[in-house]
Coordinates of C-alpha atoms and ligand atoms in Angstrom, one line a residue:
M1 CA 42.1 231.4 135.9
S2 CA 43.0 232.9 139.3
R3 CA 45.2 236.0 139.8
V4 CA 47.8 236.1 142.5
P5 CA 46.8 238.8 145.1
G6 CA 49.1 241.6 146.1
L7 CA 49.1 245.2 147.3
P8 CA 48.4 247.6 144.3
L9 CA 51.2 249.9 145.4
H10 CA 54.0 251.6 143.6
P11 CA 57.3 249.6 144.1
A12 CA 58.9 252.6 145.9
V13 CA 56.3 252.1 148.7
T14 CA 56.9 248.5 149.3
L15 CA 60.6 248.5 148.6
L16 CA 61.9 250.5 151.5
P17 CA 60.3 248.2 154.2
F18 CA 61.4 245.2 152.1
L19 CA 65.0 246.4 152.1
Y20 CA 65.3 247.7 155.6
R21 CA 62.7 245.8 157.7
P22 CA 62.3 242.7 155.6
F23 CA 60.9 240.3 158.2
P24 CA 58.1 242.5 159.7
F25 CA 57.2 243.4 156.1
L26 CA 57.0 239.7 155.0
D27 CA 55.1 238.7 158.2
A28 CA 52.5 241.4 157.5
M29 CA 52.2 240.3 153.8
A30 CA 51.9 236.6 154.8
K31 CA 49.2 237.4 157.3
R32 CA 47.2 239.2 154.6
Y33 CA 47.9 236.7 151.8
P34 CA 48.1 233.1 153.2
D35 CA 50.1 231.3 150.4
A36 CA 51.4 233.8 147.8
F37 CA 51.4 237.5 146.9
T38 CA 52.8 239.7 144.2
M39 CA 55.4 242.4 144.6
R40 CA 57.1 244.8 142.2
F41 CA 60.9 245.1 142.2
P42 CA 62.5 248.0 140.2
A43 CA 64.8 245.7 138.3
M44 CA 62.1 243.2 137.2
P45 CA 59.9 243.9 134.2
K46 CA 57.0 242.0 135.6
P47 CA 55.6 241.8 139.2
A48 CA 57.3 238.9 141.1
V49 CA 55.2 236.3 142.8
I50 CA 56.4 235.4 146.3
F51 CA 55.3 231.9 147.3
H52 CA 55.3 230.8 150.9
H53 CA 53.5 227.5 150.8
P54 CA 55.9 224.4 150.8
D55 CA 53.9 222.8 148.0
A56 CA 54.7 225.7 145.7
A57 CA 58.3 225.5 146.7
K58 CA 58.3 221.8 145.8
E59 CA 56.9 222.7 142.3
I60 CA 59.5 225.4 141.8
F61 CA 62.4 223.3 142.9
A62 CA 61.3 220.5 140.5
L63 CA 61.6 222.8 137.5
G64 CA 64.3 221.9 134.9
P65 CA 67.0 224.0 133.4
D66 CA 64.8 225.0 130.5
D67 CA 61.7 225.7 132.6
A68 CA 63.1 228.4 134.8
H69 CA 66.2 230.5 135.1
A70 CA 67.8 231.4 138.5
G71 CA 70.6 233.3 136.8
Q72 CA 68.2 235.8 135.5
A73 CA 66.6 236.2 139.0
N74 CA 70.1 236.7 140.5
A75 CA 71.0 239.4 138.0
V76 CA 71.5 242.0 140.7
L77 CA 74.7 240.3 141.7
R78 CA 76.3 240.6 138.2
P79 CA 78.4 243.7 138.9
L80 CA 80.1 241.9 141.8
L81 CA 80.3 238.3 140.6
G82 CA 80.5 238.7 136.8
N83 CA 78.7 237.0 133.9
A84 CA 80.4 233.6 134.2
S85 CA 79.5 233.2 137.9
L86 CA 77.6 229.9 138.7
L87 CA 74.9 232.0 140.4
L88 CA 74.3 233.8 137.1
L89 CA 74.6 231.0 134.6
D90 CA 71.6 229.1 133.3
G91 CA 70.8 226.0 131.2
K92 CA 73.5 223.6 130.0
E93 CA 76.5 225.8 130.9
H94 CA 75.2 226.1 134.5
L95 CA 74.9 222.4 134.9
R96 CA 78.3 221.7 133.5
Q97 CA 80.0 224.3 135.7
R98 CA 78.1 223.1 138.8
K99 CA 79.2 219.5 138.2
L100 CA 82.8 220.7 138.2
L101 CA 82.6 222.7 141.4
M102 CA 80.7 220.2 143.6
P103 CA 83.3 217.4 144.4
P104 CA 85.8 219.5 146.5
L105 CA 82.9 220.6 148.7
H106 CA 81.8 217.1 149.6
G107 CA 82.8 213.8 151.1
E108 CA 86.4 213.1 152.1
R109 CA 87.7 216.3 150.5
M110 CA 85.4 218.3 152.7
S111 CA 86.3 216.4 155.9
S112 CA 90.0 216.9 155.3
Y113 CA 89.4 220.6 156.2
G114 CA 87.9 219.7 159.6
A115 CA 91.2 219.9 161.6
R116 CA 92.0 223.3 160.0
M117 CA 88.6 224.7 160.9
V118 CA 89.1 223.7 164.5
A119 CA 92.6 225.0 164.6
L120 CA 91.7 228.4 163.0
T121 CA 88.8 228.8 165.5
E122 CA 91.2 228.0 168.4
A123 CA 93.7 230.5 167.2
S124 CA 90.9 233.1 166.8
I125 CA 89.6 232.5 170.4
A126 CA 93.2 232.9 171.7
A127 CA 93.0 236.6 170.6
W128 CA 89.5 237.4 171.8
P129 CA 89.3 240.0 174.6
E130 CA 88.3 238.7 178.0
R131 CA 85.4 240.1 180.2
E132 CA 84.6 242.8 177.7
R133 CA 81.9 243.2 175.1
F134 CA 83.1 242.6 171.5
P135 CA 81.4 242.0 168.1
V136 CA 82.0 238.3 167.3
H137 CA 80.7 238.5 163.7
E138 CA 83.9 239.9 162.3
R139 CA 86.0 237.2 164.1
L140 CA 83.8 234.5 162.7
Q141 CA 84.0 236.1 159.3
A142 CA 87.8 236.0 159.5
I143 CA 87.7 232.2 160.3
T144 CA 85.3 231.3 157.5
L145 CA 87.3 233.5 155.0
D146 CA 90.5 231.7 155.9
V147 CA 88.8 228.4 155.4
I148 CA 87.4 229.3 152.0
L149 CA 90.6 230.8 150.8
R150 CA 92.3 227.5 151.6
V151 CA 89.6 225.5 149.8
V152 CA 89.6 227.7 146.7
F153 CA 93.3 228.4 146.3
G154 CA 95.0 225.7 148.3
I155 CA 97.0 228.4 150.2
G156 CA 96.8 229.2 153.8
E157 CA 99.4 231.9 154.3
G158 CA 101.7 234.2 152.5
E159 CA 101.6 237.7 151.0
L160 CA 98.9 237.0 148.4
F161 CA 96.7 235.4 151.0
D162 CA 97.0 238.4 153.4
R163 CA 96.4 241.0 150.7
L164 CA 93.5 239.2 149.2
R165 CA 91.9 238.7 152.6
E166 CA 92.2 242.3 153.4
R167 CA 90.7 243.4 150.0
L168 CA 87.8 240.9 150.3
V169 CA 86.8 242.0 153.8
G170 CA 86.8 245.6 152.5
I171 CA 84.7 244.7 149.5
L172 CA 82.2 242.8 151.6
D173 CA 81.9 245.6 154.0
L174 CA 81.3 248.1 151.2
A175 CA 78.8 245.8 149.5
T176 CA 76.5 245.5 152.6
S177 CA 74.4 248.5 151.7
P178 CA 70.9 247.3 150.9
L179 CA 70.7 250.1 148.3
F180 CA 73.2 248.1 146.1
L181 CA 70.4 245.7 145.5
L182 CA 68.8 248.4 143.3
P183 CA 70.3 248.9 139.8
W184 CA 70.2 252.7 140.1
F185 CA 72.8 252.6 142.9
Q186 CA 75.0 250.2 140.9
K187 CA 76.5 253.0 138.9
D188 CA 79.7 254.9 139.5
R189 CA 78.6 258.5 140.3
G190 CA 81.9 260.0 141.3
P191 CA 85.0 259.3 143.4
L192 CA 83.3 260.1 146.8
T193 CA 80.5 257.5 146.4
R194 CA 80.5 254.1 148.0
W195 CA 80.0 252.4 144.7
N196 CA 83.1 254.0 143.3
R197 CA 85.1 252.8 146.3
L198 CA 83.6 249.3 145.9
A199 CA 84.5 249.3 142.1
R200 CA 88.1 250.3 142.9
A201 CA 88.4 247.6 145.7
L202 CA 87.0 245.0 143.3
H203 CA 89.5 246.1 140.6
E204 CA 92.4 245.6 143.0
A205 CA 91.1 242.2 144.1
D206 CA 90.7 241.2 140.4
E207 CA 94.3 242.2 139.7
M208 CA 95.5 239.9 142.4
L209 CA 93.2 237.1 141.2
Y210 CA 94.3 237.4 137.6
A211 CA 98.0 237.5 138.7
E212 CA 97.5 234.2 140.7
I213 CA 95.6 232.6 137.8
R214 CA 98.4 233.5 135.3
R215 CA 101.1 232.3 137.8
R216 CA 99.3 229.0 138.3
R217 CA 98.7 228.5 134.6
A218 CA 102.4 229.2 133.8
S219 CA 103.9 227.1 136.6
G220 CA 101.6 224.2 136.2
E221 CA 101.4 224.1 140.0
R222 CA 98.3 222.1 141.0
G223 CA 96.9 221.0 144.4
D224 CA 93.6 219.6 145.8
D225 CA 92.0 223.1 145.6
I226 CA 89.2 224.4 143.4
L227 CA 91.4 226.7 141.3
S228 CA 93.5 223.7 140.3
L229 CA 90.4 221.8 139.2
L230 CA 89.1 224.7 137.1
L231 CA 92.5 225.3 135.5
D232 CA 92.5 221.7 134.2
A233 CA 88.8 221.7 133.2
R234 CA 88.0 221.5 129.4
D235 CA 84.7 222.1 127.7
E236 CA 83.2 219.9 125.0
Q237 CA 85.4 221.5 122.4
G238 CA 88.4 220.8 124.6
E239 CA 88.8 224.5 125.5
P240 CA 90.0 225.6 128.9
M241 CA 88.1 228.3 130.9
T242 CA 89.3 231.8 130.2
D243 CA 90.9 234.0 132.9
G244 CA 87.7 236.0 133.1
E245 CA 85.5 232.9 133.6
L246 CA 88.0 231.7 136.3
R247 CA 87.9 235.0 138.0
D248 CA 84.1 235.1 138.2
E249 CA 83.9 231.6 139.6
L250 CA 86.5 232.3 142.2
V251 CA 84.9 235.5 143.4
T252 CA 81.5 233.6 143.6
L253 CA 82.9 230.9 145.8
L254 CA 84.7 233.4 148.0
A255 CA 81.7 235.6 148.4
A256 CA 79.0 232.9 148.7
G257 CA 81.2 230.7 150.8
H258 CA 82.1 232.6 153.8
E259 CA 79.9 235.6 154.8
T260 CA 76.8 233.3 154.7
T261 CA 78.4 230.7 157.1
A262 CA 79.8 233.5 159.4
T263 CA 76.3 235.0 159.6
A264 CA 74.7 231.7 160.4
L265 CA 77.3 231.2 163.2
S266 CA 76.6 234.6 164.6
W267 CA 72.9 233.8 164.8
G268 CA 73.8 230.5 166.3
L269 CA 75.6 232.1 169.2
R270 CA 72.7 234.5 169.7
W271 CA 70.4 231.5 170.4
I272 CA 72.8 229.0 172.0
L273 CA 74.1 231.6 174.5
A274 CA 70.5 232.4 175.4
S275 CA 70.0 228.9 176.8
T276 CA 72.2 227.6 179.5
S277 CA 70.6 224.2 179.3
L278 CA 71.2 223.8 175.6
R279 CA 74.9 224.8 176.0
A280 CA 75.2 222.2 178.8
R281 CA 73.6 219.5 176.6
L282 CA 75.8 220.3 173.7
L283 CA 78.9 220.1 175.8
R284 CA 77.7 216.8 177.3
E285 CA 77.2 215.4 173.9
L286 CA 80.7 216.4 172.8
E287 CA 82.0 214.6 175.9
T288 CA 79.9 211.5 175.3
E289 CA 80.9 211.3 171.6
G290 CA 84.6 211.5 172.7
A291 CA 85.1 214.8 171.0
L292 CA 86.6 216.4 174.1
P293 CA 89.2 217.4 174.9
A294 CA 90.9 216.9 171.5
L295 CA 88.1 218.1 169.3
A296 CA 88.6 215.4 166.6
P297 CA 86.6 216.5 163.6
E298 CA 85.1 213.0 162.9
R299 CA 83.8 212.9 166.5
I300 CA 82.3 216.4 166.3
A301 CA 80.6 215.4 163.1
R302 CA 78.8 212.5 164.9
C303 CA 77.0 214.8 167.4
A304 CA 73.3 214.6 166.6
L305 CA 72.2 217.5 168.9
L306 CA 74.9 219.7 167.4
D307 CA 73.7 218.8 163.9
A308 CA 70.0 219.6 165.0
T309 CA 71.2 222.9 166.4
T310 CA 72.8 224.0 163.2
R311 CA 69.6 223.1 161.3
E312 CA 67.4 225.0 163.8
I313 CA 69.7 228.1 163.5
L314 CA 69.2 228.1 159.8
R315 CA 65.5 227.5 160.1
L316 CA 64.8 230.3 162.5
Q317 CA 67.3 232.8 161.0
P318 CA 67.8 231.8 157.4
V319 CA 70.7 233.9 156.2
V320 CA 69.3 234.2 152.7
M321 CA 65.6 234.9 153.0
M322 CA 64.3 234.0 149.5
V323 CA 65.4 232.4 146.2
G324 CA 64.1 233.2 142.8
R325 CA 63.5 231.8 139.3
V326 CA 62.3 233.5 136.1
L327 CA 59.8 231.3 134.3
Q328 CA 60.7 230.5 130.7
R329 CA 57.2 229.4 129.7
P330 CA 53.7 229.9 131.0
M331 CA 53.0 227.5 133.8
R332 CA 50.8 226.7 136.8
I333 CA 52.4 227.0 140.2
G334 CA 50.6 226.8 143.6
G335 CA 47.3 226.8 141.7
Y336 CA 48.0 230.1 139.8
D337 CA 48.6 230.4 136.1
L338 CA 51.7 232.5 135.5
D339 CA 53.0 234.0 132.3
Q340 CA 56.4 233.4 130.7
G341 CA 58.9 235.8 132.2
T342 CA 57.3 235.9 135.7
P343 CA 59.8 236.0 138.5
A344 CA 58.7 233.2 140.9
L345 CA 60.3 233.6 144.4
V346 CA 60.2 231.2 147.3
S347 CA 60.3 232.8 150.7
I348 CA 62.5 230.6 152.8
Y349 CA 61.9 232.8 155.8
L350 CA 58.1 232.6 155.7
I351 CA 58.0 228.8 155.0
H352 CA 60.4 228.3 158.0
R353 CA 58.0 230.3 160.2
R354 CA 54.8 228.4 159.3
P355 CA 53.1 227.1 162.4
D356 CA 51.6 224.1 160.5
L357 CA 55.2 222.9 159.7
Y358 CA 57.0 224.2 162.8
P359 CA 54.7 224.5 165.9
D360 CA 55.6 227.6 168.0
P361 CA 57.8 228.8 165.1
T362 CA 59.5 231.7 166.8
R363 CA 60.9 229.4 169.5
F364 CA 64.5 228.2 169.1
D365 CA 64.1 224.4 169.6
P366 CA 66.8 222.2 168.0
D367 CA 65.0 219.1 169.3
R368 CA 62.4 219.5 166.6
F369 CA 65.1 218.2 164.2
L370 CA 65.7 215.2 166.4
R371 CA 62.0 214.4 166.5
Q372 CA 61.2 214.8 162.9
R373 CA 62.8 214.8 159.4
F374 CA 61.8 217.7 157.2
A375 CA 61.4 217.5 153.4
P376 CA 63.7 219.6 151.2
H377 CA 60.7 222.0 150.4
E378 CA 60.0 222.4 154.2
W379 CA 63.6 223.1 155.4
L380 CA 65.2 225.1 152.7
P381 CA 67.9 227.5 153.9
F382 CA 70.1 226.5 150.9
G383 CA 67.3 226.8 148.3
G384 CA 66.5 223.8 146.2
G385 CA 66.4 221.7 143.0
I386 CA 69.2 222.1 140.4
R387 CA 70.1 225.4 142.0
R388 CA 70.4 224.2 145.6
C389 CA 73.5 225.7 147.2
I390 CA 76.6 223.6 146.3
G391 CA 78.1 224.5 149.7
L392 CA 75.3 222.9 151.8
A393 CA 77.2 220.0 153.2
F394 CA 80.4 222.0 153.6
A395 CA 78.6 224.9 155.5
L396 CA 76.8 222.5 157.9
Y397 CA 80.1 220.7 158.6
E398 CA 82.0 223.9 159.1
M399 CA 79.3 225.3 161.4
K400 CA 79.6 222.2 163.6
M401 CA 83.4 222.4 163.7
I402 CA 83.4 226.1 164.7
L403 CA 80.5 225.9 167.1
A404 CA 82.0 222.9 168.9
T405 CA 85.3 224.6 169.2
I406 CA 83.8 227.8 170.6
L407 CA 81.7 225.8 173.1
A408 CA 84.7 223.8 174.3
R409 CA 87.3 226.5 174.4
A410 CA 85.5 229.7 175.4
E411 CA 82.8 230.5 178.0
L412 CA 80.8 233.2 176.3
R413 CA 77.7 235.0 177.4
L414 CA 75.3 237.6 175.9
P415 CA 76.1 241.1 177.2
L416 CA 73.6 243.1 179.2
F417 CA 71.6 245.4 176.9
G418 CA 73.0 243.4 174.0
K419 CA 69.7 242.7 172.3
V420 CA 70.2 242.3 168.5
H421 CA 67.7 242.5 165.6
E422 CA 67.9 241.5 162.0
V423 CA 69.8 243.8 159.7
R424 CA 70.4 243.4 156.0
R425 CA 74.0 243.0 154.8
G426 CA 73.5 242.9 151.0
V427 CA 71.6 239.7 150.3
T428 CA 72.2 238.2 153.8
I429 CA 70.3 239.0 157.0
A430 CA 72.6 239.3 160.0
P431 CA 72.3 240.2 163.7
S432 CA 72.8 243.9 164.3
R433 CA 75.9 245.5 165.9
G434 CA 78.1 242.6 164.8
M435 CA 76.6 240.3 167.3
P436 CA 78.1 241.5 170.6
V437 CA 79.2 238.8 173.1
V438 CA 81.4 238.7 176.3
M439 CA 84.0 236.0 176.9
E440 CA 84.1 235.2 180.6
R441 CA 86.8 232.7 180.4
R442 CA 89.0 231.0 177.8
D443 CA 90.2 227.4 178.2
S444 CA 93.7 228.4 177.1
N445 CA 95.4 225.4 178.6
R446 CA 93.6 223.2 176.2
I447 CA 94.4 225.5 173.3
H448 CA 98.1 225.5 174.2
D449 CA 98.1 221.7 174.7
R450 CA 96.8 221.4 171.1
E451 CA 99.4 223.8 169.7
D452 CA 102.1 221.8 171.5
R453 CA 100.9 218.7 169.8
S454 CA 100.6 220.1 166.3
Ligands
HEM501 C1 75.2 228.8 155.9 C2 75.8 229.0 154.7 C3 75.1 229.1 153.4 C4 73.8 229.5 153.1 C5 72.7 229.8 154.0 C6 73.8 229.4 151.6 C7 72.6 229.7 150.9 C8 72.5 229.6 149.5 C9 71.3 229.8 148.8 C10 69.9 230.2 149.4 C11 71.5 229.7 147.5 C12 70.6 229.8 146.3 C13 69.9 228.5 146.0 C14 68.7 228.5 145.1 O1 68.6 229.4 144.2 O2 67.9 227.6 145.1 C15 73.0 229.4 147.4 C16 73.6 229.2 146.2 C17 75.0 229.0 146.1 N1 75.9 228.8 147.1 FE1 75.4 228.9 149.1 N2 75.0 229.1 151.1 C18 75.8 228.9 152.1 C19 77.2 228.5 152.0 C20 77.9 228.3 150.9 C21 79.2 227.8 150.7 C22 80.1 227.4 151.9 C23 79.5 227.9 149.4 C24 80.8 227.5 148.7 C25 81.9 227.1 149.2 C26 78.4 228.3 148.7 C27 78.3 228.5 147.3 C28 77.1 228.7 146.6 C29 77.1 228.7 145.2 C30 78.2 228.6 144.2 C31 75.7 228.9 144.8 C32 75.1 228.9 143.4 C33 74.5 227.5 143.1 C34 73.8 227.4 141.7 O3 73.4 228.4 141.3 O4 73.8 226.3 141.1 N3 77.4 228.6 149.6 N4 73.5 229.3 148.6

């Protein structure tokens, strides 16, 4: 029976580089240990095994609801998302809830949001400063937040919408500290601490959410949004979800559904703007597919190079760098015998950077996705198996709508001395300094044309 290798160091030694310089740390570990290594995390009773061979990812993603629990591995998110969050549920309850949440994020329901995604991006561009450096991440975050608020609540404006948006942005900004991934820092240690401010902001957002849940329950008002679906859902005993359960699911969708996509878009601009030829090819494709000048969502969705570009963005800069499961029985994974209770993690980042899968892996090359199809355990920015992100199709679609609109309506460039590096924002890994860009020119005529038409 073989043991997984790993540095015999105290967690405090490995934790700091893991939190603050995760990619160089993971690169160094992968160099030393070719397919898997162990690491101790403070919140986990047993050392975790980090796998970075695609075959091991395939084995882990094939595990059933009783073999491995992701909810247990995601426990660090509990104070923010709550016990009933899809990310924290396991077993039967997880599968039931997941089935309920999937349909609004797929197929026709999803495409019905395309025009709104384009219009919101155009409106945002209309307010971007010209010929000066500005951090684009927060603008992208505002667009994706508006989109997800519409999908989840079916509302696009109004007082609740504005107040909730403001609170959520505040919460997410406060929650970006890597230290909050450690249980010790998830405690209220007085009114001056960041956790205290976060707890208060969460409480205020919760009040708004509960008020909206009560209002919708009482009025019977329903739409094509996710809250409507959840309000009408019944369990096997015919019981509706409680207000607390509804709150946890709504916060999960709001949190998981916009910062991730905004971060991927920020990285996207980092790479697209670095290549004049790629930008030109993407614009040509939009033209050829008839997506210009009107930016019809169904035409944008047909663009193969744009699709390949979104996939390459998520390969090179996976927003979430690893996913985890806690094994519920002893089992063999990647050739190693592991005990019950072992946290088995899959490093998305390291698999995406394997030269045997992706030659010249640090190069941004969307064409690799035109030349080849990758298996779900080779390209895995959304995790996999029964826990794969329910927003996969939605996020890829939204990325294409927003990137196409930016390419068509704004001439952006990277600023001089604007080099960015990876920084941790909670569980996501984003470009530093809010991803600075400069807008040289805005195609305002076209934006106004569109406004006149709508
Ligand atoms: C580029 C954007 C996104 C990325 C990179 C991303 C990534 C991920 C990852 C890595 C997981 C964990 C999967 C696993 O454990 O195997 C996940 C789960 C999840 N994501 Fe996303 N996500 C994105 C967008 C979204 C969107 C738009 C939504 C919803 C509107 C969403 C909702 C969720 C939910 C609810 C889960 C939990 C699924 C479960 O446990 O069954 N995500 N996501």
